[in-house]
Amino acid sequence: MAAWSTSTASSWCLWGLSDGLEDQLYACLANRRWAHAVVSQQPFVNVTRFLAVAVEAMNTLTDQEWLEAMKAHPRIGERGGGAPDSSVREQSHAMQSPPATLEALDAENRRYEDKFGHVFLIAASGRSGDEILAELRRRMSNDPATEFTEAKRELRKITLLRLEKIRFP
């Protein structure tokens, strides 16, 4: 995993990210063009610049690229093969919910996918299953364009949270 190091009191340098950085970034947001665009801007003089480059590259993604990244994301509550470790950690609090809540999340997730054509996305870290379920139900009343905007916003939040973990292994 990568790490940030101070070379002087006022200057930061990134080390240990060159090898495999593109794969680490892809694990944060499943879009190779985005990951390559971020990698191509190295070296990063500080954490702020690294995150700014990542956001700038996100701003260039097309709706189709966002949709593909959404489709690569596991469902809330999904365990096993398709769920990366980061998703399992982010959803750990919600997954401690009672079985009835988890069953409702599963059913509502499927209704959501039928309506909007992609998985329900929410920055789940620290949220209970009931909180996520309430938000899922609220967003079911959105029209497709509004919901796509909300889903992109949530995927940005998830991505930024994951990027911050790259700097702090």
mmCIF file of C-alpha atoms in Angstrom:
data_model
loop_
_atom_site.group_PDB
_atom_site.id
_atom_site.type_symbol
_atom_site.label_atom_id
_atom_site.label_comp_id
_atom_site.label_asym_id
_atom_site.label_seq_id
_atom_site.Cartn_x
_atom_site.Cartn_y
_atom_site.Cartn_z
ATOM 1 C CA MET A 1 0.000 0.000 0.000
ATOM 2 C CA ALA A 2 1.158 3.517 -0.652
ATOM 3 C CA ALA A 3 2.326 6.098 1.808
ATOM 4 C CA TRP A 4 2.959 9.820 2.014
ATOM 5 C CA SER A 5 6.233 11.093 3.392
ATOM 6 C CA THR A 6 7.439 14.533 4.377
ATOM 7 C CA SER A 7 10.726 15.542 2.814
ATOM 8 C CA THR A 8 10.741 18.908 4.614
ATOM 9 C CA ALA A 9 8.439 20.545 7.089
ATOM 10 C CA SER A 10 6.595 22.416 4.331
ATOM 11 C CA SER A 11 6.898 20.071 1.348
ATOM 12 C CA TRP A 12 5.246 16.713 0.798
ATOM 13 C CA CYS A 13 6.273 14.018 -1.617
ATOM 14 C CA LEU A 14 4.493 10.873 -2.687
ATOM 15 C CA TRP A 15 6.444 7.656 -2.596
ATOM 16 C CA GLY A 16 5.552 4.046 -3.224
ATOM 17 C CA LEU A 17 2.633 4.808 -5.524
ATOM 18 C CA SER A 18 4.184 4.448 -8.971
ATOM 19 C CA ASP A 19 4.114 0.660 -9.023
ATOM 20 C CA GLY A 20 0.533 -0.465 -9.252
ATOM 21 C CA LEU A 21 -0.981 2.974 -8.737
ATOM 22 C CA GLU A 22 -3.273 2.610 -11.730
ATOM 23 C CA ASP A 23 -4.680 -0.637 -10.293
ATOM 24 C CA GLN A 24 -5.091 0.965 -6.865
ATOM 25 C CA LEU A 25 -6.976 3.847 -8.443
ATOM 26 C CA TYR A 26 -9.140 1.485 -10.499
ATOM 27 C CA ALA A 27 -10.092 -0.240 -7.233
ATOM 28 C CA CYS A 28 -11.344 3.169 -6.026
ATOM 29 C CA LEU A 29 -13.310 3.958 -9.211
ATOM 30 C CA ALA A 30 -13.702 1.345 -11.946
ATOM 31 C CA ASN A 31 -12.636 3.417 -14.939
ATOM 32 C CA ARG A 32 -9.275 2.798 -16.621
ATOM 33 C CA ARG A 33 -9.213 6.121 -18.499
ATOM 34 C CA TRP A 34 -9.700 7.990 -15.226
ATOM 35 C CA ALA A 35 -7.023 5.940 -13.441
ATOM 36 C CA HIS A 36 -4.557 6.477 -16.296
ATOM 37 C CA ALA A 37 -5.290 10.224 -16.365
ATOM 38 C CA VAL A 38 -4.478 10.492 -12.654
ATOM 39 C CA VAL A 39 -1.293 8.408 -12.934
ATOM 40 C CA SER A 40 -0.087 10.479 -15.880
ATOM 41 C CA GLN A 41 -0.022 13.603 -13.670
ATOM 42 C CA GLN A 42 2.697 12.274 -11.324
ATOM 43 C CA PRO A 43 4.604 13.313 -9.344
ATOM 44 C CA PHE A 44 2.141 14.779 -6.870
ATOM 45 C CA VAL A 45 3.656 17.499 -4.729
ATOM 46 C CA ASN A 46 1.163 17.012 -1.929
ATOM 47 C CA VAL A 47 -2.017 15.251 -0.887
ATOM 48 C CA THR A 48 -4.161 18.184 -1.968
ATOM 49 C CA ARG A 49 -2.736 18.055 -5.488
ATOM 50 C CA PHE A 50 -3.245 14.273 -5.701
ATOM 51 C CA LEU A 51 -6.912 14.603 -4.742
ATOM 52 C CA ALA A 52 -7.388 17.628 -7.029
ATOM 53 C CA VAL A 53 -6.009 15.677 -9.996
ATOM 54 C CA ALA A 54 -8.357 12.796 -9.189
ATOM 55 C CA VAL A 55 -11.371 15.131 -9.042
ATOM 56 C CA GLU A 56 -10.336 16.918 -12.251
ATOM 57 C CA ALA A 57 -10.120 13.558 -14.010
ATOM 58 C CA MET A 58 -13.533 12.526 -12.596
ATOM 59 C CA ASN A 59 -14.997 15.705 -14.060
ATOM 60 C CA THR A 60 -14.091 14.461 -17.553
ATOM 61 C CA LEU A 61 -15.996 11.172 -17.277
ATOM 62 C CA THR A 62 -18.915 10.714 -19.637
ATOM 63 C CA ASP A 63 -22.292 9.509 -18.416
ATOM 64 C CA GLN A 64 -21.554 6.140 -20.041
ATOM 65 C CA GLU A 65 -18.279 5.884 -18.115
ATOM 66 C CA TRP A 66 -20.058 6.715 -14.857
ATOM 67 C CA LEU A 67 -22.653 4.052 -15.629
ATOM 68 C CA GLU A 68 -19.947 1.462 -16.308
ATOM 69 C CA ALA A 69 -18.252 2.341 -13.005
ATOM 70 C CA MET A 70 -21.600 1.994 -11.235
ATOM 71 C CA LYS A 71 -22.164 -1.422 -12.776
ATOM 72 C CA ALA A 72 -18.779 -2.571 -11.461
ATOM 73 C CA HIS A 73 -19.811 -1.586 -7.933
ATOM 74 C CA PRO A 74 -21.340 -4.266 -5.684
ATOM 75 C CA ARG A 75 -24.818 -3.979 -4.237
ATOM 76 C CA ILE A 76 -25.229 -2.762 -0.693
ATOM 77 C CA GLY A 77 -25.052 -5.922 1.383
ATOM 78 C CA GLU A 78 -23.410 -8.019 -1.309
ATOM 79 C CA ARG A 79 -20.864 -10.417 0.100
ATOM 80 C CA GLY A 80 -18.525 -12.893 -1.468
ATOM 81 C CA GLY A 81 -16.965 -12.997 -4.921
ATOM 82 C CA GLY A 82 -18.136 -9.700 -6.393
ATOM 83 C CA ALA A 83 -17.603 -7.514 -3.354
ATOM 84 C CA PRO A 84 -14.128 -5.979 -2.960
ATOM 85 C CA ASP A 85 -12.627 -5.693 0.514
ATOM 86 C CA SER A 86 -13.139 -1.921 0.482
ATOM 87 C CA SER A 87 -16.900 -2.343 -0.003
ATOM 88 C CA VAL A 88 -17.102 -4.971 2.726
ATOM 89 C CA ARG A 89 -15.322 -2.592 5.163
ATOM 90 C CA GLU A 90 -17.440 0.398 4.142
ATOM 91 C CA GLN A 91 -20.658 -1.546 4.643
ATOM 92 C CA SER A 92 -19.638 -3.377 7.816
ATOM 93 C CA HIS A 93 -21.795 -1.256 10.141
ATOM 94 C CA ALA A 94 -24.881 -1.694 7.969
ATOM 95 C CA MET A 95 -24.309 -5.432 7.704
ATOM 96 C CA GLN A 96 -24.734 -5.760 11.467
ATOM 97 C CA SER A 97 -28.428 -4.931 10.978
ATOM 98 C CA PRO A 98 -31.196 -7.387 11.838
ATOM 99 C CA PRO A 99 -32.040 -9.986 9.175
ATOM 100 C CA ALA A 100 -35.335 -8.242 8.355
ATOM 101 C CA THR A 101 -33.478 -5.025 7.481
ATOM 102 C CA LEU A 102 -30.962 -6.903 5.335
ATOM 103 C CA GLU A 103 -33.779 -8.702 3.505
ATOM 104 C CA ALA A 104 -35.557 -5.383 2.899
ATOM 105 C CA LEU A 105 -32.313 -3.876 1.581
ATOM 106 C CA ASP A 106 -31.930 -6.781 -0.827
ATOM 107 C CA ALA A 107 -35.506 -6.452 -2.100
ATOM 108 C CA GLU A 108 -35.347 -2.655 -2.408
ATOM 109 C CA ASN A 109 -31.956 -2.862 -4.148
ATOM 110 C CA ARG A 110 -33.511 -5.055 -6.834
ATOM 111 C CA ARG A 111 -36.484 -2.716 -7.268
ATOM 112 C CA TYR A 112 -34.061 0.188 -7.580
ATOM 113 C CA GLU A 113 -32.000 -1.623 -10.224
ATOM 114 C CA ASP A 114 -35.149 -2.465 -12.187
ATOM 115 C CA LYS A 115 -36.179 1.186 -12.146
ATOM 116 C CA PHE A 116 -32.829 2.913 -12.734
ATOM 117 C CA GLY A 117 -30.675 0.290 -14.479
ATOM 118 C CA HIS A 118 -27.742 0.392 -12.047
ATOM 119 C CA VAL A 119 -26.968 -0.478 -8.444
ATOM 120 C CA PHE A 120 -27.978 1.829 -5.617
ATOM 121 C CA LEU A 121 -24.923 3.772 -4.474
ATOM 122 C CA ILE A 122 -24.433 5.450 -1.150
ATOM 123 C CA ALA A 123 -21.366 6.275 0.910
ATOM 124 C CA ALA A 124 -22.227 3.584 3.461
ATOM 125 C CA SER A 125 -19.323 3.943 5.863
ATOM 126 C CA GLY A 126 -20.670 4.360 9.397
ATOM 127 C CA ARG A 127 -24.334 4.190 8.342
ATOM 128 C CA SER A 128 -26.799 1.709 9.753
ATOM 129 C CA GLY A 129 -28.854 -0.585 7.572
ATOM 130 C CA ASP A 130 -31.985 1.351 8.545
ATOM 131 C CA GLU A 131 -30.397 4.660 7.460
ATOM 132 C CA ILE A 132 -29.376 3.192 4.115
ATOM 133 C CA LEU A 133 -32.795 1.614 3.610
ATOM 134 C CA ALA A 134 -34.540 4.923 4.344
ATOM 135 C CA GLU A 135 -32.299 6.741 1.844
ATOM 136 C CA LEU A 136 -32.842 4.042 -0.771
ATOM 137 C CA ARG A 137 -36.612 4.360 -0.374
ATOM 138 C CA ARG A 138 -36.431 8.162 -0.539
ATOM 139 C CA ARG A 139 -34.419 8.052 -3.733
ATOM 140 C CA MET A 140 -36.851 5.616 -5.349
ATOM 141 C CA SER A 141 -39.153 8.623 -5.861
ATOM 142 C CA ASN A 142 -36.527 10.406 -7.988
ATOM 143 C CA ASP A 143 -36.844 10.634 -11.738
ATOM 144 C CA PRO A 144 -34.016 8.865 -13.633
ATOM 145 C CA ALA A 145 -32.013 12.044 -14.376
ATOM 146 C CA THR A 146 -32.139 13.240 -10.761
ATOM 147 C CA GLU A 147 -31.200 9.814 -9.469
ATOM 148 C CA PHE A 148 -28.292 9.467 -11.896
ATOM 149 C CA THR A 149 -26.949 12.780 -10.582
ATOM 150 C CA GLU A 150 -27.345 11.572 -6.975
ATOM 151 C CA ALA A 151 -25.706 8.233 -7.761
ATOM 152 C CA LYS A 152 -22.727 9.996 -9.373
ATOM 153 C CA ARG A 153 -22.428 12.269 -6.325
ATOM 154 C CA GLU A 154 -22.381 9.251 -4.008
ATOM 155 C CA LEU A 155 -19.833 7.425 -6.174
ATOM 156 C CA ARG A 156 -17.610 10.521 -6.026
ATOM 157 C CA LYS A 157 -17.844 10.463 -2.208
ATOM 158 C CA ILE A 158 -17.010 6.749 -2.117
ATOM 159 C CA THR A 159 -14.081 7.281 -4.477
ATOM 160 C CA LEU A 160 -12.643 10.160 -2.449
ATOM 161 C CA LEU A 161 -12.925 8.171 0.781
ATOM 162 C CA ARG A 162 -11.063 5.308 -0.872
ATOM 163 C CA LEU A 163 -8.409 7.625 -2.310
ATOM 164 C CA GLU A 164 -7.730 9.012 1.148
ATOM 165 C CA LYS A 165 -7.011 5.479 2.326
ATOM 166 C CA ILE A 166 -4.307 5.121 -0.326
ATOM 167 C CA ARG A 167 -2.327 7.825 1.476
ATOM 168 C CA PHE A 168 -2.886 6.314 4.893
ATOM 169 C CA PRO A 169 -2.314 2.558 4.676
#
